[in-house]
XYZ file of C-alpha atoms in Angstrom:
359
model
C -66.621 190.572 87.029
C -66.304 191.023 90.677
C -63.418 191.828 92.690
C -62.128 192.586 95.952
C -59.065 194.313 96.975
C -57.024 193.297 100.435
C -54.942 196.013 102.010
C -53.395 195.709 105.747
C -53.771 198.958 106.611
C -55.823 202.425 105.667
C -52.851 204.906 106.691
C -51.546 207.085 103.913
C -49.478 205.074 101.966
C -48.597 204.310 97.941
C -49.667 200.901 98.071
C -52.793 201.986 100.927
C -53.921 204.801 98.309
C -53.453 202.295 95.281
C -55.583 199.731 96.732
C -58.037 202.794 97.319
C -58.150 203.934 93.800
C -58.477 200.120 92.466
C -61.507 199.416 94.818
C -63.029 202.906 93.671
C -62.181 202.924 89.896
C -63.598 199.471 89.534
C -66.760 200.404 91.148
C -67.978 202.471 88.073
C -66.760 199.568 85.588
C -67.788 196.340 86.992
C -70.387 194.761 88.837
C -68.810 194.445 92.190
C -65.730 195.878 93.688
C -64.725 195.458 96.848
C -62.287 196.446 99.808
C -61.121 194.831 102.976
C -58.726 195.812 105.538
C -57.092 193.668 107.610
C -55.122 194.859 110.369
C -56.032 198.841 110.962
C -58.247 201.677 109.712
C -56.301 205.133 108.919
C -56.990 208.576 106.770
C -57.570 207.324 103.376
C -60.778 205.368 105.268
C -63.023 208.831 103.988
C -61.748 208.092 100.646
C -63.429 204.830 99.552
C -66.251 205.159 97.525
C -69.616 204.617 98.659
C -69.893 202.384 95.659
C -67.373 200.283 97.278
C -68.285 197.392 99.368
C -66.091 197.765 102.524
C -65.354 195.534 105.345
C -62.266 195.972 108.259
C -61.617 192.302 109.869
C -59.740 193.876 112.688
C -56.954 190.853 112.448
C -54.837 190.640 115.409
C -52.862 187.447 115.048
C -51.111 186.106 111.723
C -53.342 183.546 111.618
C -56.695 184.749 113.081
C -59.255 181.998 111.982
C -62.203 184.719 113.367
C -61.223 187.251 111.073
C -60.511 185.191 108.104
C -64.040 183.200 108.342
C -65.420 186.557 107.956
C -63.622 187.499 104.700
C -65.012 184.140 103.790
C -68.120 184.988 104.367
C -67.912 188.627 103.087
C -66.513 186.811 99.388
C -69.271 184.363 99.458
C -71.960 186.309 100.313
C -70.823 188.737 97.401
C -69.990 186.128 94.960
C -66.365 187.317 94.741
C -64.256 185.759 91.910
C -61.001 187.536 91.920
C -59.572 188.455 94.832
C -56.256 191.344 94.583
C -54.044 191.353 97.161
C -51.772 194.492 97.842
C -48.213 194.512 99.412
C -47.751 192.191 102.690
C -51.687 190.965 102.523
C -50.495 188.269 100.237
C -51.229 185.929 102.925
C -54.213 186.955 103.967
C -55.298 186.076 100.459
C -53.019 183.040 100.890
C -55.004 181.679 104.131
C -58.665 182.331 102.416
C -57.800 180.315 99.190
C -57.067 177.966 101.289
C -60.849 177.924 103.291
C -62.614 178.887 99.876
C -60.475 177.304 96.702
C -62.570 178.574 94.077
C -61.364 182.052 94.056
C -58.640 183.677 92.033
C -55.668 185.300 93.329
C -53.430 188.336 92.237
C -50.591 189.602 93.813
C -49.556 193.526 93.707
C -46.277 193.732 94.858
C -45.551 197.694 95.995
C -42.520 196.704 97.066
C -40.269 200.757 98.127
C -37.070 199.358 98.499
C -36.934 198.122 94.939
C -33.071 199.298 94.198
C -31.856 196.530 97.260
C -34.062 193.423 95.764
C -31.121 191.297 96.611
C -31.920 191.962 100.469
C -35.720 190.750 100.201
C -36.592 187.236 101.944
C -37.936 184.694 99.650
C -39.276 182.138 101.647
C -42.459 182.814 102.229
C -43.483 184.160 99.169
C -41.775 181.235 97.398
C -44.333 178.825 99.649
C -47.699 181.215 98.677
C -47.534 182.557 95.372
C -47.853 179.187 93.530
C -51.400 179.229 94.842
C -51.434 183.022 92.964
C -52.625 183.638 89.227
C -50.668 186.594 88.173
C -48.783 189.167 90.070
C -48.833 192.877 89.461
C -45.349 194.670 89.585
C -45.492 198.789 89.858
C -42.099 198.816 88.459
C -39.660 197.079 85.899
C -37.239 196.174 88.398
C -39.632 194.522 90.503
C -40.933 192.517 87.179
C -38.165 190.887 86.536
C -37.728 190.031 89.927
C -40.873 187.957 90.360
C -39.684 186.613 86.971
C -36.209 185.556 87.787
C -36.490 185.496 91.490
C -39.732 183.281 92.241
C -40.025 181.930 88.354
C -43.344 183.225 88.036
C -44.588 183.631 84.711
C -47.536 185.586 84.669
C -46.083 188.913 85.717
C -47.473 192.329 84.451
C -46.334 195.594 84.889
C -48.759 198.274 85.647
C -47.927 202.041 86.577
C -49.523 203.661 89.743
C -52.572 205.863 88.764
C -53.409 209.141 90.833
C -57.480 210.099 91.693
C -59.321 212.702 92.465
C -60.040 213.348 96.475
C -63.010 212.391 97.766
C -64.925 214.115 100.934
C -61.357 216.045 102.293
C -61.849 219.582 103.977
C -58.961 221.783 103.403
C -57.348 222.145 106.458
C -53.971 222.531 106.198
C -52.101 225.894 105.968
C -48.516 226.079 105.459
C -46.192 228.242 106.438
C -43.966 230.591 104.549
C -44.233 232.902 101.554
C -47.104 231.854 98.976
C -44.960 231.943 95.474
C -41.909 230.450 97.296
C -42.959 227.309 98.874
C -41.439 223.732 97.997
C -43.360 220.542 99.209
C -41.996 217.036 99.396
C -45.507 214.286 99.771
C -43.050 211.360 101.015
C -43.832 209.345 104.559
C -40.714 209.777 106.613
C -39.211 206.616 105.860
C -35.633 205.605 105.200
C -36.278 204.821 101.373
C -37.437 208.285 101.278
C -34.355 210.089 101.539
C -34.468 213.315 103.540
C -31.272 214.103 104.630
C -30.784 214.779 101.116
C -33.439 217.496 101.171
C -32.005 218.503 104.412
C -28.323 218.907 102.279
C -30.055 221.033 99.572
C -32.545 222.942 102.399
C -29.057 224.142 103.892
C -27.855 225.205 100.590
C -31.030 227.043 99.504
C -31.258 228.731 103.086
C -27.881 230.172 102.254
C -28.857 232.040 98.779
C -32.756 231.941 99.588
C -33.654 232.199 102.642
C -37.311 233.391 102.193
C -37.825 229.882 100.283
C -39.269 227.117 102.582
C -39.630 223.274 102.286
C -42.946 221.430 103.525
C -42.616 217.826 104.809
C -46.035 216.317 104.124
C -46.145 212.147 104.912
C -46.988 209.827 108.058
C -44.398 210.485 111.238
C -43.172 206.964 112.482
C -42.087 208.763 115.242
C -38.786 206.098 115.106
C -35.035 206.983 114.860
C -35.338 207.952 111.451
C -38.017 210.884 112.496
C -35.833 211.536 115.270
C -32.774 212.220 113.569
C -34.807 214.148 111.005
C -35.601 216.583 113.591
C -32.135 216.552 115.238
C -30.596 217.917 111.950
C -33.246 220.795 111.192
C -31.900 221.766 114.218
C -27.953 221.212 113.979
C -28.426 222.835 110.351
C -30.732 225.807 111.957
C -33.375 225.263 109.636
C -36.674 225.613 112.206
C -37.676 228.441 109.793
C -36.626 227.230 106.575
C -37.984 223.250 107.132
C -41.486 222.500 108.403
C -42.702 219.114 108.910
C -46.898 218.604 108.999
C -47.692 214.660 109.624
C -50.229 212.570 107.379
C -52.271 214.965 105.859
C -54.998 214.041 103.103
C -56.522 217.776 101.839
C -53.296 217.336 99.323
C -54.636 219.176 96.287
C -55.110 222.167 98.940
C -51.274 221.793 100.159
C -50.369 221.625 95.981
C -52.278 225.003 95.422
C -50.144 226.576 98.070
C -46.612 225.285 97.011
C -44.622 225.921 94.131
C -42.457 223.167 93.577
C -42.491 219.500 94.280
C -39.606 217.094 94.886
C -38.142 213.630 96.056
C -35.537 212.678 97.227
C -35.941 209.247 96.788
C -33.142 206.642 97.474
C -35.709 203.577 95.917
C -39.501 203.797 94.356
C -41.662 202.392 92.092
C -43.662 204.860 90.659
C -44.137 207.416 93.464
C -47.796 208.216 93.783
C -46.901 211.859 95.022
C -45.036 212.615 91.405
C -48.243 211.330 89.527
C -50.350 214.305 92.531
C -47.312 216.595 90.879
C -48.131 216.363 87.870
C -51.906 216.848 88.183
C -51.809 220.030 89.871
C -49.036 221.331 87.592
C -46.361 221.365 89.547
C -42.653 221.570 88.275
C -40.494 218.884 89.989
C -37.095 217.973 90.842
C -36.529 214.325 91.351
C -34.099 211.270 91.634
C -33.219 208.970 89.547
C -34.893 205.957 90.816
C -37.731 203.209 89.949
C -39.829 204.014 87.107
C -39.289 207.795 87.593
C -37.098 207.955 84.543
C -40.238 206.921 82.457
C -42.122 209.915 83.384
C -39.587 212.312 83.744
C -37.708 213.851 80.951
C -35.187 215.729 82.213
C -35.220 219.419 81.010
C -38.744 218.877 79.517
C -41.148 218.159 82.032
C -38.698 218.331 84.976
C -35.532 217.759 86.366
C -34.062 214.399 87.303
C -30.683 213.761 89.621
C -29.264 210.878 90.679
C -29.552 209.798 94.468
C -25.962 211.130 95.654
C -26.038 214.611 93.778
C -26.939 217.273 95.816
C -25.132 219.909 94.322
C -26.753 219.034 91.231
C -30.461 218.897 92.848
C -30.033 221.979 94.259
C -28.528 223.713 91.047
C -31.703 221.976 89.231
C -34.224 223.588 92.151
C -32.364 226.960 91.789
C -33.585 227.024 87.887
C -37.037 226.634 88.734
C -37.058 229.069 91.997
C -34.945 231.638 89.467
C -37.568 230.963 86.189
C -41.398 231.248 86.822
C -41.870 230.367 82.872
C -39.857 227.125 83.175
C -42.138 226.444 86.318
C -44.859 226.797 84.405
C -44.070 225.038 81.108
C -42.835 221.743 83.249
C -45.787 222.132 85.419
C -47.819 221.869 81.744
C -45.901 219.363 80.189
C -45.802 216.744 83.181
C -49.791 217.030 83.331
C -50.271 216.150 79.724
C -47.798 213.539 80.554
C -49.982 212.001 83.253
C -53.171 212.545 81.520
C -52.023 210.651 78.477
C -49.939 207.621 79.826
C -51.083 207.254 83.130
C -54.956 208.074 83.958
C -57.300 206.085 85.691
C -59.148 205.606 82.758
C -55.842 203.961 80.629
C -54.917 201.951 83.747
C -58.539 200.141 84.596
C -58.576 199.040 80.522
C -54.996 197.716 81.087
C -55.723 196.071 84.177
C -58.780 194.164 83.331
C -57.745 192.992 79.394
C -54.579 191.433 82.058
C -57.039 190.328 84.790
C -59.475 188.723 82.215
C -56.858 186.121 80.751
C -55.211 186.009 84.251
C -58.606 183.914 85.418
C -59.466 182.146 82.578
């Protein structure tokens, strides 16, 4: 078999980082694997595999007929058969059937605003996707959609699945007291939620001051950011709230925090609570996406819904107050991952589906 994965971008990202792992797992099961990038390069580029076959096409237009003759070329010069499509490079994939009709197309939809589906345009996935095999959903919600929305019948859904880093320095140091750190790995983006951390940062400062929350994700640098920044400082929280950029040494910044949380107001299956899991971190977490099917609350975390703050903060409070409960969640959401969600579960999922998918 030999497949390629499209991505738009290499910034740090769920659906950037899935398309990663795909292109890098599937190098040590099949004969080729793949990875282009369309529009722009970014952090997770030192992540790829050497095993990979990479090109970037540098697209600048919607339709750029230079770039997509050289994906062309790049598929049939490497006798690509499937070619997997992630998030908005649908058409991308789209366009290059269209130049080279013998190949087969998926879809992964990594949709984040997956609790507002009734807000998503239809139209121009409603024109491509007939020309697609099967589509990959990352959660239920989004499954049914593609079922019930577009009509398409060949829908699978297939969890996110974290990997191990590859070539990262540890760089980053974060501030406050080791033992009483809490880290939230979520790009500052509306979906994301933070002025509900910010809600349960003021609370904690009040009874806990000496505990400390550590933004880790991509700065848009938009009004979202902005007011993000405006309300650390209208809640007085410069020493209590510290916010880092795009970072990718993450199993470094997990070995010096002691809690993980989202705040999530919509997900799929956050990549960040699978990175949790792995470095045995207890978690407090919303209610949203496929969340619930890794998360038991009060046995290998704590789950709120996306209004409570009182309720995440008395949750967070139980784990600052408890270093045994930290530990045994921490425990129990590893074995979790390792048993229902690992690489090597996902890849045997992915290519029984992909096999019958081409036909």
């Amino acid at each position: 078999m030999r497949v390629l994965q499209i991505i738009d971008s290499l910034e740090a990202g769920g659906a950037e980082r899935m398309a990663v792992n795909y292109a890098n797992a599937l190098a040590k099961e099949i004969e080729f694997s793949g990875l282009v990038v369309t529009r722009k390069e970014g952090a997770l580029l030192n992540q790829v595999s050497k095993e990979v076959s990479y090109l970037y096409l540098n697209k600048t237009h919607t339709i750029d007929l230079k770039a997509l003759y050289r994906l062309r070329k790049f598929v049939i010069d490497n006798k690509v058969y499937i070619v997997h499509a992630h998030s908005t490079s649908f058409f991308t994939a789209f366009l290059l059937k269209l130049v080279h009709p013998s190949i087969k197309l998926i879809w992964h939809d990594h949709y984040g605003d997956s609790e507002f589906l009734s807000k998503r345009p239809l139209l121009g996935l409603k024109m491509v996707l007939p020309f697609f095999n099967g589509i990959i959903a990352v959660n239920q919600q989004l499954k049914v959609w593609a079922e019930q929305k577009i009509h398409f019948k060949n829908v699978v859904y297939l969890p996110n699945f974290p990997s191990q880093e590859n070539n990262v320095s540890e760089q980053t140091i974060l501030q406050g007291i080791q033992g009483k750190r809490i880290v939230s790995l979520a790009n500052l983006r509306v979906q994301k939620n933070h002025f509900l951390l910010l809600e349960v940062a003021r609370k904690v400062q009040i009874s806990y001051s000496e505990w400390t929350f550590h933004l880790v994700g991509k700065d848009f640098e938009d009004d979202y950011s902005k007011k993000i920044n405006t309300l650390i400082l209208d809640y007085n929280l410069e020493n209590n709230v510290f916010i880092y950029g795009s970072k990718q040494d993450i199993k470094n910044i997990l070995e010096q925090s002691t809690i993980g949380i989202l705040t999530s107001q919509s997900e799929g299956l956050p990549v960040a609570l699978l990175e949790y899991g792995l470095q045995e971190k207890a978690v407090v977490v919303t209610n949203v996406g496929e969340i619930p099917s890794l998360i038991q609350d009060g046995i290998n975390g704590f789950i709120v819904d996306t209004d409570e703050s009182q309720l995440f903060y008395d949750s967070l409070v139980k784990l600052m107050e408890n270093d045994i409960l930290r530990a045994n969640f921490g425990k129990a959401l590893q074995m979790t991952i390792i048993n229902n969600y690992s690489e090597k579960t996902l890849m045997h999922q992915y290519l029984d589906w992909l096999k019958n998918s081409t036909k």
